[in-house]
XYZ file of C-alpha atoms in Angstrom:
434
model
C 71.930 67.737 120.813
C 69.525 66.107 118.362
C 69.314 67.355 114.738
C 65.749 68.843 115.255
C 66.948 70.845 118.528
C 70.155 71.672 116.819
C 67.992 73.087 113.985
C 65.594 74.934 115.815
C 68.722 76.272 117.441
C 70.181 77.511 114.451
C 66.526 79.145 113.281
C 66.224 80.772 116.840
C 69.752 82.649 116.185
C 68.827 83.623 112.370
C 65.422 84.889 113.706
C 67.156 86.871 116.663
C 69.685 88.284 114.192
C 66.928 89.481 111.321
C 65.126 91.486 114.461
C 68.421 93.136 115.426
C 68.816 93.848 111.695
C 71.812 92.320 110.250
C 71.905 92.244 106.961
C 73.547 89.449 104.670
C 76.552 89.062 103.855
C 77.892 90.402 100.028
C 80.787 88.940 99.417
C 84.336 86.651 100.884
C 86.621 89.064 101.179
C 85.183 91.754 103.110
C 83.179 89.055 105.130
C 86.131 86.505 106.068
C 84.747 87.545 109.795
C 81.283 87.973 110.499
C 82.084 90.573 113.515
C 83.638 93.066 110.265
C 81.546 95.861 109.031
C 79.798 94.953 105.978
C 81.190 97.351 103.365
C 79.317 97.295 99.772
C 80.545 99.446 96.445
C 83.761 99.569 94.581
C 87.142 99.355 96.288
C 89.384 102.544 96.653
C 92.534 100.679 97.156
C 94.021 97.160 97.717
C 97.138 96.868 100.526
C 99.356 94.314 99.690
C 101.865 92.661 102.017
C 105.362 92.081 100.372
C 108.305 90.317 101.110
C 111.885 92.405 100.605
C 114.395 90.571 98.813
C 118.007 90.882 100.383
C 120.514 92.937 98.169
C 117.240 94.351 96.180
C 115.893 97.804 96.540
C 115.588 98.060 100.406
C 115.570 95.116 101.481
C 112.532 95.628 103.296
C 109.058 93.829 104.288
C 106.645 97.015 103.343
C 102.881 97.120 103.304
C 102.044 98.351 99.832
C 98.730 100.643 98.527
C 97.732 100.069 95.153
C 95.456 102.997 93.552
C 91.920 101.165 92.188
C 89.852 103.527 91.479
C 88.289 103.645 88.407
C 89.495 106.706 86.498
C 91.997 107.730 88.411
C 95.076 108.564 86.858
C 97.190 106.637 89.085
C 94.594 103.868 88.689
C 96.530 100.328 88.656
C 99.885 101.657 90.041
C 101.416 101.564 93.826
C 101.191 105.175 94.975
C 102.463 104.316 98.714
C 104.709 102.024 100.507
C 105.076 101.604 104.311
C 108.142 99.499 105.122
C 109.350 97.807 108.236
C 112.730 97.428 109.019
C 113.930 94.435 108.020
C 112.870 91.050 106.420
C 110.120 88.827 108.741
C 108.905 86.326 105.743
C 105.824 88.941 105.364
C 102.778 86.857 105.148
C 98.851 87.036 105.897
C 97.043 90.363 107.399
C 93.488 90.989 108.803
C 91.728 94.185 109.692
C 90.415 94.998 113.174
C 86.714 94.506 113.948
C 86.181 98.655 112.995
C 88.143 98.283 110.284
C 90.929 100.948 111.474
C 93.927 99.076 111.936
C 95.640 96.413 109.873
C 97.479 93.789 111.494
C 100.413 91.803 109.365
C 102.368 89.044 110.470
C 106.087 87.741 109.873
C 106.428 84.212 109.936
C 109.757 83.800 110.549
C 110.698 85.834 113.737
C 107.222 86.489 114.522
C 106.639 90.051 114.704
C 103.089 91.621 114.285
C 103.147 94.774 112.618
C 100.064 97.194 113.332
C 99.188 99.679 110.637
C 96.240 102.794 110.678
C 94.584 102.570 107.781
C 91.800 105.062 109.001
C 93.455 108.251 109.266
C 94.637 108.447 105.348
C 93.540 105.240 103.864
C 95.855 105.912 100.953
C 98.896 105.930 102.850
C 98.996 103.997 105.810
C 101.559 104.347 109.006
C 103.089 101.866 110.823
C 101.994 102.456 114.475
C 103.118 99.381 117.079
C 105.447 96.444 116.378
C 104.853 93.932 118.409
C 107.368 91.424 119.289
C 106.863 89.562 122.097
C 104.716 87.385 120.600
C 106.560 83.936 121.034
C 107.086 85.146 124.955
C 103.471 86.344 125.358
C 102.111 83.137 123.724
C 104.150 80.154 125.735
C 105.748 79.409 122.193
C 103.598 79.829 119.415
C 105.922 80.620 116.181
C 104.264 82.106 112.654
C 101.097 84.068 113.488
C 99.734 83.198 109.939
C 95.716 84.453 109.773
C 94.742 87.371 111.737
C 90.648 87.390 112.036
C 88.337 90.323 113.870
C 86.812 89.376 117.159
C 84.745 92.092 119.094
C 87.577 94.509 120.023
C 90.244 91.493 119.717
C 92.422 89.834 117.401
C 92.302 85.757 116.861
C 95.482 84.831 115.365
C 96.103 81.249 113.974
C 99.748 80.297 114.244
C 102.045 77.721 112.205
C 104.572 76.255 114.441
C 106.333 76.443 118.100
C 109.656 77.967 119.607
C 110.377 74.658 121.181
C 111.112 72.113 118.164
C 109.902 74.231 115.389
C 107.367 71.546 114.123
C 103.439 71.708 113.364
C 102.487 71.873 117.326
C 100.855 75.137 117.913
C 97.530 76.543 118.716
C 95.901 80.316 118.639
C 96.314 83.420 120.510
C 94.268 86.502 121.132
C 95.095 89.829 121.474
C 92.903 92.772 122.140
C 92.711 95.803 119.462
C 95.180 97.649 122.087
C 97.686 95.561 121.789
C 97.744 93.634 124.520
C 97.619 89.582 124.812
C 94.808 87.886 126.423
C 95.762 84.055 125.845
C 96.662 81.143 124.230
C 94.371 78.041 123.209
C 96.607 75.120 122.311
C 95.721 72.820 119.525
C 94.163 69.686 120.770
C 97.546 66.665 120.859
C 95.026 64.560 118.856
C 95.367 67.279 116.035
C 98.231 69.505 116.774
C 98.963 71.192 113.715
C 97.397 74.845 112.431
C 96.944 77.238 109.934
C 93.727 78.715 108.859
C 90.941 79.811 111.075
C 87.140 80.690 110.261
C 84.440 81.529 112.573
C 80.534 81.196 111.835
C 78.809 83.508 114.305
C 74.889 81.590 113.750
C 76.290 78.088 114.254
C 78.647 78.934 116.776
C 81.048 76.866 115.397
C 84.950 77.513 114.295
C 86.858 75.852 111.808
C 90.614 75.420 111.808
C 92.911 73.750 109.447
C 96.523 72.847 109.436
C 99.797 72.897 107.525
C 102.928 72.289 108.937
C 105.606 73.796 111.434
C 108.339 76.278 110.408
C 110.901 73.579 109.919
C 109.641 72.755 106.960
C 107.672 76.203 105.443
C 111.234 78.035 106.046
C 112.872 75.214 104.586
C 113.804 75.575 100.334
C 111.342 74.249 98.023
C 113.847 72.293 96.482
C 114.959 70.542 99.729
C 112.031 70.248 101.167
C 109.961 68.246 98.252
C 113.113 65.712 98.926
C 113.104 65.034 102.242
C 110.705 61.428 102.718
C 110.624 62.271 106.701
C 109.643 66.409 106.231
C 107.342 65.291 103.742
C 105.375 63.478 106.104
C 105.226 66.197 109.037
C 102.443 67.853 107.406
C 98.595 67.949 109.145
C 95.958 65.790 107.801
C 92.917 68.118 110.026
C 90.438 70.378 110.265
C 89.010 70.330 113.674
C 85.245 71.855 114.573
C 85.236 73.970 117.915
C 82.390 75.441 119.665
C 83.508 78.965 119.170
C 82.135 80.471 122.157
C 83.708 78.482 124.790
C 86.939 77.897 122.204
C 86.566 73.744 122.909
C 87.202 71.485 120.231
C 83.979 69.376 119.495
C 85.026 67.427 116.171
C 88.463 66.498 114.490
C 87.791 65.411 110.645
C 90.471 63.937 109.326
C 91.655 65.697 106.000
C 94.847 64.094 104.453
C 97.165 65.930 102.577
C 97.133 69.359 104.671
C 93.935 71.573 104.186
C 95.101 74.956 103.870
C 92.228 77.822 103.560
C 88.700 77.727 105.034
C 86.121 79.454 103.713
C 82.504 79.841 105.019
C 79.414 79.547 102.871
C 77.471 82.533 103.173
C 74.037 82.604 102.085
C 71.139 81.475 104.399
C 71.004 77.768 105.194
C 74.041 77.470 103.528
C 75.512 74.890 106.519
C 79.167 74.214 105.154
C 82.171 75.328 103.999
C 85.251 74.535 101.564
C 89.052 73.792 101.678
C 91.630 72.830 99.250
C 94.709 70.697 100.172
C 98.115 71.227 99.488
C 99.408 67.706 99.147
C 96.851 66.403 97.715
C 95.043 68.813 95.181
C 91.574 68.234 96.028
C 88.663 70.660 96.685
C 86.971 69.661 99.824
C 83.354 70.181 101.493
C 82.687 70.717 105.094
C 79.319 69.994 105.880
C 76.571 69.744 108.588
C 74.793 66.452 108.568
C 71.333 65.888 109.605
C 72.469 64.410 113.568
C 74.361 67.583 114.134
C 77.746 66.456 113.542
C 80.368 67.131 110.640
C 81.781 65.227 107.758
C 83.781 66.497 104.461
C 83.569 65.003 100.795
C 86.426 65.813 97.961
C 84.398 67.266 95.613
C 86.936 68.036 92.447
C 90.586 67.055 91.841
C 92.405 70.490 91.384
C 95.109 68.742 89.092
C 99.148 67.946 89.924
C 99.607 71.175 91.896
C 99.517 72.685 95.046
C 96.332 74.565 95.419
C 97.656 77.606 97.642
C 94.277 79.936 98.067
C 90.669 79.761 97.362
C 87.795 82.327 97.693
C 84.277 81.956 97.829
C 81.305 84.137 95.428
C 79.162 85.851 97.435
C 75.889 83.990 96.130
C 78.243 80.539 96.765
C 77.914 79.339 93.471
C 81.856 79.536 92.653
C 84.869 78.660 94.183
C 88.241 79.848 92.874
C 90.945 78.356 92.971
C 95.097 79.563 92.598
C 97.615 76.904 92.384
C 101.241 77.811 92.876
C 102.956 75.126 90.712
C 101.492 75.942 87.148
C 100.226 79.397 88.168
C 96.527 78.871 86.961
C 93.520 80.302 88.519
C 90.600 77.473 88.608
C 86.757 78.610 89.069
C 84.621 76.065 89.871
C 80.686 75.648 90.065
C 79.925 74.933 93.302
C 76.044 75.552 92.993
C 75.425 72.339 94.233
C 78.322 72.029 97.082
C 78.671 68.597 96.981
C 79.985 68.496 92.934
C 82.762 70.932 91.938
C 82.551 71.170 88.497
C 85.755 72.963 86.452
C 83.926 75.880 84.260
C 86.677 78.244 83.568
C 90.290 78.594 83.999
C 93.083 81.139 83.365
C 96.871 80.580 83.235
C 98.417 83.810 85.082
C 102.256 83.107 85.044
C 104.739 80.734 86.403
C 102.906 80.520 89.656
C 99.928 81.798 91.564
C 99.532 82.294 95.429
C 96.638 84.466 96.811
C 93.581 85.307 95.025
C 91.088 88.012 96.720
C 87.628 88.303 95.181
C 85.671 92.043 95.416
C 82.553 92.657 97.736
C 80.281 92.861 94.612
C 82.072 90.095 92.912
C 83.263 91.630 89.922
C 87.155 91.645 90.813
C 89.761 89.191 91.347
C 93.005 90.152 92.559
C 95.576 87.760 92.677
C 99.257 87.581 93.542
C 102.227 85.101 93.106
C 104.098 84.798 96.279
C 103.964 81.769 98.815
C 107.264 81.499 100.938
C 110.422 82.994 99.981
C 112.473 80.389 100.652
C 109.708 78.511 98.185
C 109.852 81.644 96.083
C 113.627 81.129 94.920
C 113.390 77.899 92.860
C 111.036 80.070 90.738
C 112.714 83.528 90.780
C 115.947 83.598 92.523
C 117.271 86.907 91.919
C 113.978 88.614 93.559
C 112.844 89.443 90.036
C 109.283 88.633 88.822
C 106.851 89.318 91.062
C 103.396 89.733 89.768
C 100.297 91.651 91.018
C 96.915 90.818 88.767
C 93.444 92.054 88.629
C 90.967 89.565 86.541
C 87.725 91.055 85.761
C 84.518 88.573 86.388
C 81.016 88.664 84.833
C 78.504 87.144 87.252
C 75.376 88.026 84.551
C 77.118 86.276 82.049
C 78.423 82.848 84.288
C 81.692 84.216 85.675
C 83.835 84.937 83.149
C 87.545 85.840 83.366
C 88.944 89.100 82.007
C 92.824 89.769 82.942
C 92.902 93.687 83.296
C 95.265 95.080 81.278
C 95.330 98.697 82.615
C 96.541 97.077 85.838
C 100.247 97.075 86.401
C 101.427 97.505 89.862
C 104.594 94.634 88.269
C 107.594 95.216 86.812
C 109.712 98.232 88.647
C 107.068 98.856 90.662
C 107.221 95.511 92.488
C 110.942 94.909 91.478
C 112.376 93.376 94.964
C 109.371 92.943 96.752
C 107.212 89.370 96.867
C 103.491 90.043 96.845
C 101.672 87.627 98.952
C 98.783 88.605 100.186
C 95.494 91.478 99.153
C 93.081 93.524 101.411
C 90.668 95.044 99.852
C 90.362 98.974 101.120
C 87.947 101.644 101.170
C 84.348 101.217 100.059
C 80.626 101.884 101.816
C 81.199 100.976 105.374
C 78.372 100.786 107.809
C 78.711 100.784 111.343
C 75.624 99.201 112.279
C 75.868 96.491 109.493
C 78.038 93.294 109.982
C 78.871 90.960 107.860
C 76.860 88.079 109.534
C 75.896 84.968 106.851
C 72.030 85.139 107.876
């Protein structure tokens, strides 16, 4: 296709979405999928997906609420746990496309654990385990991001049973449960992680990492190993999303971890950082219809572990694990990342989850455990933050200090990764980036 059919493609799908009135979207977090509702207003609480620490408390993985609701008077503190028996190496979560279930994933045996958050959204209960997933799959290992399909679940794995390196692909699942199949990463580009879907330009993103021989490996070990070292993935492959084909492989060295749609109208590209190589990266649409990517900032001797995107697009942020700083950069014109703020938040920074208005920033400090040790070996020191933002006045960065879900409270439990609960949701609004 030619870049003036392509376009008029692209206007045709924006015009058919304005007349079935989808509205646009507010903000990353709540609109990582464009088939979510779009949910507006403050947050009532934030689940957070923790590793258990062996010998520690329970022991156990346990999908954590934290109360944040402004003057509440368990505002800031965890008022509910829901553990799992045993330790997976808890990891990423996603909500269903209605927003009533919350589906977590362990990377190291695999198991997806399926939690209601409808019914009492301040306590949720475990309600299926799945475990078959390795069997039901043909191999896939490490369901990493879980991302809302209409009535389905995509999830993005790591790695595969057979040899444990970065060969893998993605599965779906419907909202019941059950699998419906496996795509396998092209051999060209075999490796996986991330996985982002824009509904107007039909088009998916997916990045890669590498497989669980080396994220289940210690840090330590790991960093000196020349040969594991170079079995990371150097992609981020375009696919048509509808018929799940893989239409461009751009070449991204240094393993691109996140992916992160832009989200205002004729806002054609998207960002990634990379692990090995610190940079912040564009994805773009070029005028013929195909994609390329420019490094647009150097993110310092790190590893850049999450990003998140404002909902206007004018600011990425930016956590990086090794010197625990969050990074906010101007992104207003998407092909020059300019460094405006930063905030050092403790020995190391993982996840960072930005509000539907934009006004909050939660972040976390957990990557890997086996990572996790070099840093805090006994299982103490996990951190849980809430920064404060001011779009009006340029984004500025306010660490919350009534906000202490640390300490006892997440003594023996990692926190990796934030979803942002509660809210305005509207059933006939979706998060679509028109």
């Amino acid at each position: 296709m030619n870049a003036r059919r392509f376009r008029l493609a692209v206007t045709a799908v924006l015009m058919t979405l304005s007349l079935l009135g989808a509205s646009p979207a507010v903000a990353d977090e709540t609109c990582q999928s464009p088939f979510l509702p779009k949910v507006t207003g403050q947050e009532d609480y934030v689940y957070v997906w923790t590793l258990g620490v062996t010998g520690v408390a329970d022991g156990n993985d346990s999908l954590v609420t934290v109360d944040v609701r402004p003057g509440s008077p368990t505002y800031g503190r965890v008022i509910h746990r829901a553990p799992v028996r045993g330790r997976h190496e808890a990891h990423h979560a996603g909500f269903t496309d209605d927003r009533r279930q919350l589906w977590a994933g362990g990377l190291d045996d695999s198991y997806i654990f399926v939690f209601d958050v409808a019914s009492n959204p301040a306590k949720p209960r475990l309600v299926k385990t799945i475990t078959s997933f390795v069997k039901d799959t043909g191999g896939l290992v490490g369901p990493h991001t879980f991302y809302a399909l209409p009535g389905r679940m995509l999830i993005s794995a790591l790695s595969n049973a057979t040899d444990g390196s970065g060969r893998t692909g993605l599965a779906e699942y419907g909202n019941d449960g059950k699998f419906i199949r496996t795509i396998w990463m092209p051999k060209e580009a075999p490796y996986g992680y991330d996985v982002r879907v824009n509904v107007n330009l039909n088009r998916m993103l997916t990045s890669s990492f590498a497989g669980k021989k080396n994220y289940m490996r210690s840090f330590g070990e790991l960093t000196k190993d020349p040969e594991a070292m170079k079995a990371f993935g150097d992609s981020v492959i375009v696919w048509d999303f509808h018929a799940r084909k893989p239409l461009q492989i751009l070449r991204v060295p240094g393993a691109p971890l996140e992916l992160r749609w832009a989200l205002q109208p004729n806002h054609y590209y998207a960002f990634t950082a990379t692990a090995l190589t610190h940079q912040l990266v564009l994805i773009y649409l070029k005028e013929d219809g195909t994609w390329a990517t420019k490094t647009i900032a150097d993110i310092g001797e790190n590893i850049p572990v999450d990003i998140s995107l404002a909902p206007d697009d004018s600011k990425v942020y930016v956590n990086s694990f090794m010197d625990g700083t969050l990074r906010v950069y101007d992104v207003s014109n998407p092909f020059e990342g300019k460094l405006i703020e930063q905030v050092k938040l403790g020995e190391m920074a993982n996840m960072v989850s930005e509000s539907w208005d934009g006004k909050r920033i939660y972040v976390t400090n957990s990557l890997y455990g086996s990572w996790d040790d070099q840093f805090y070996p006994d299982g103490v020191g996990s951190w849980f933050a809430k920064i404060d933002t001011d779009p009006a006045a340029g984004g500025g960065l306010t660490v919350d200090e009534k906000f202490f879900p640390r300490g006892d409270d997440f003594r023996g439990r990692r926190v990796h990764q934030v979803r942002l609960g509660g809210g305005d949701a509207s059933s006939d609004s979706y998060c679509y980036p028109s």
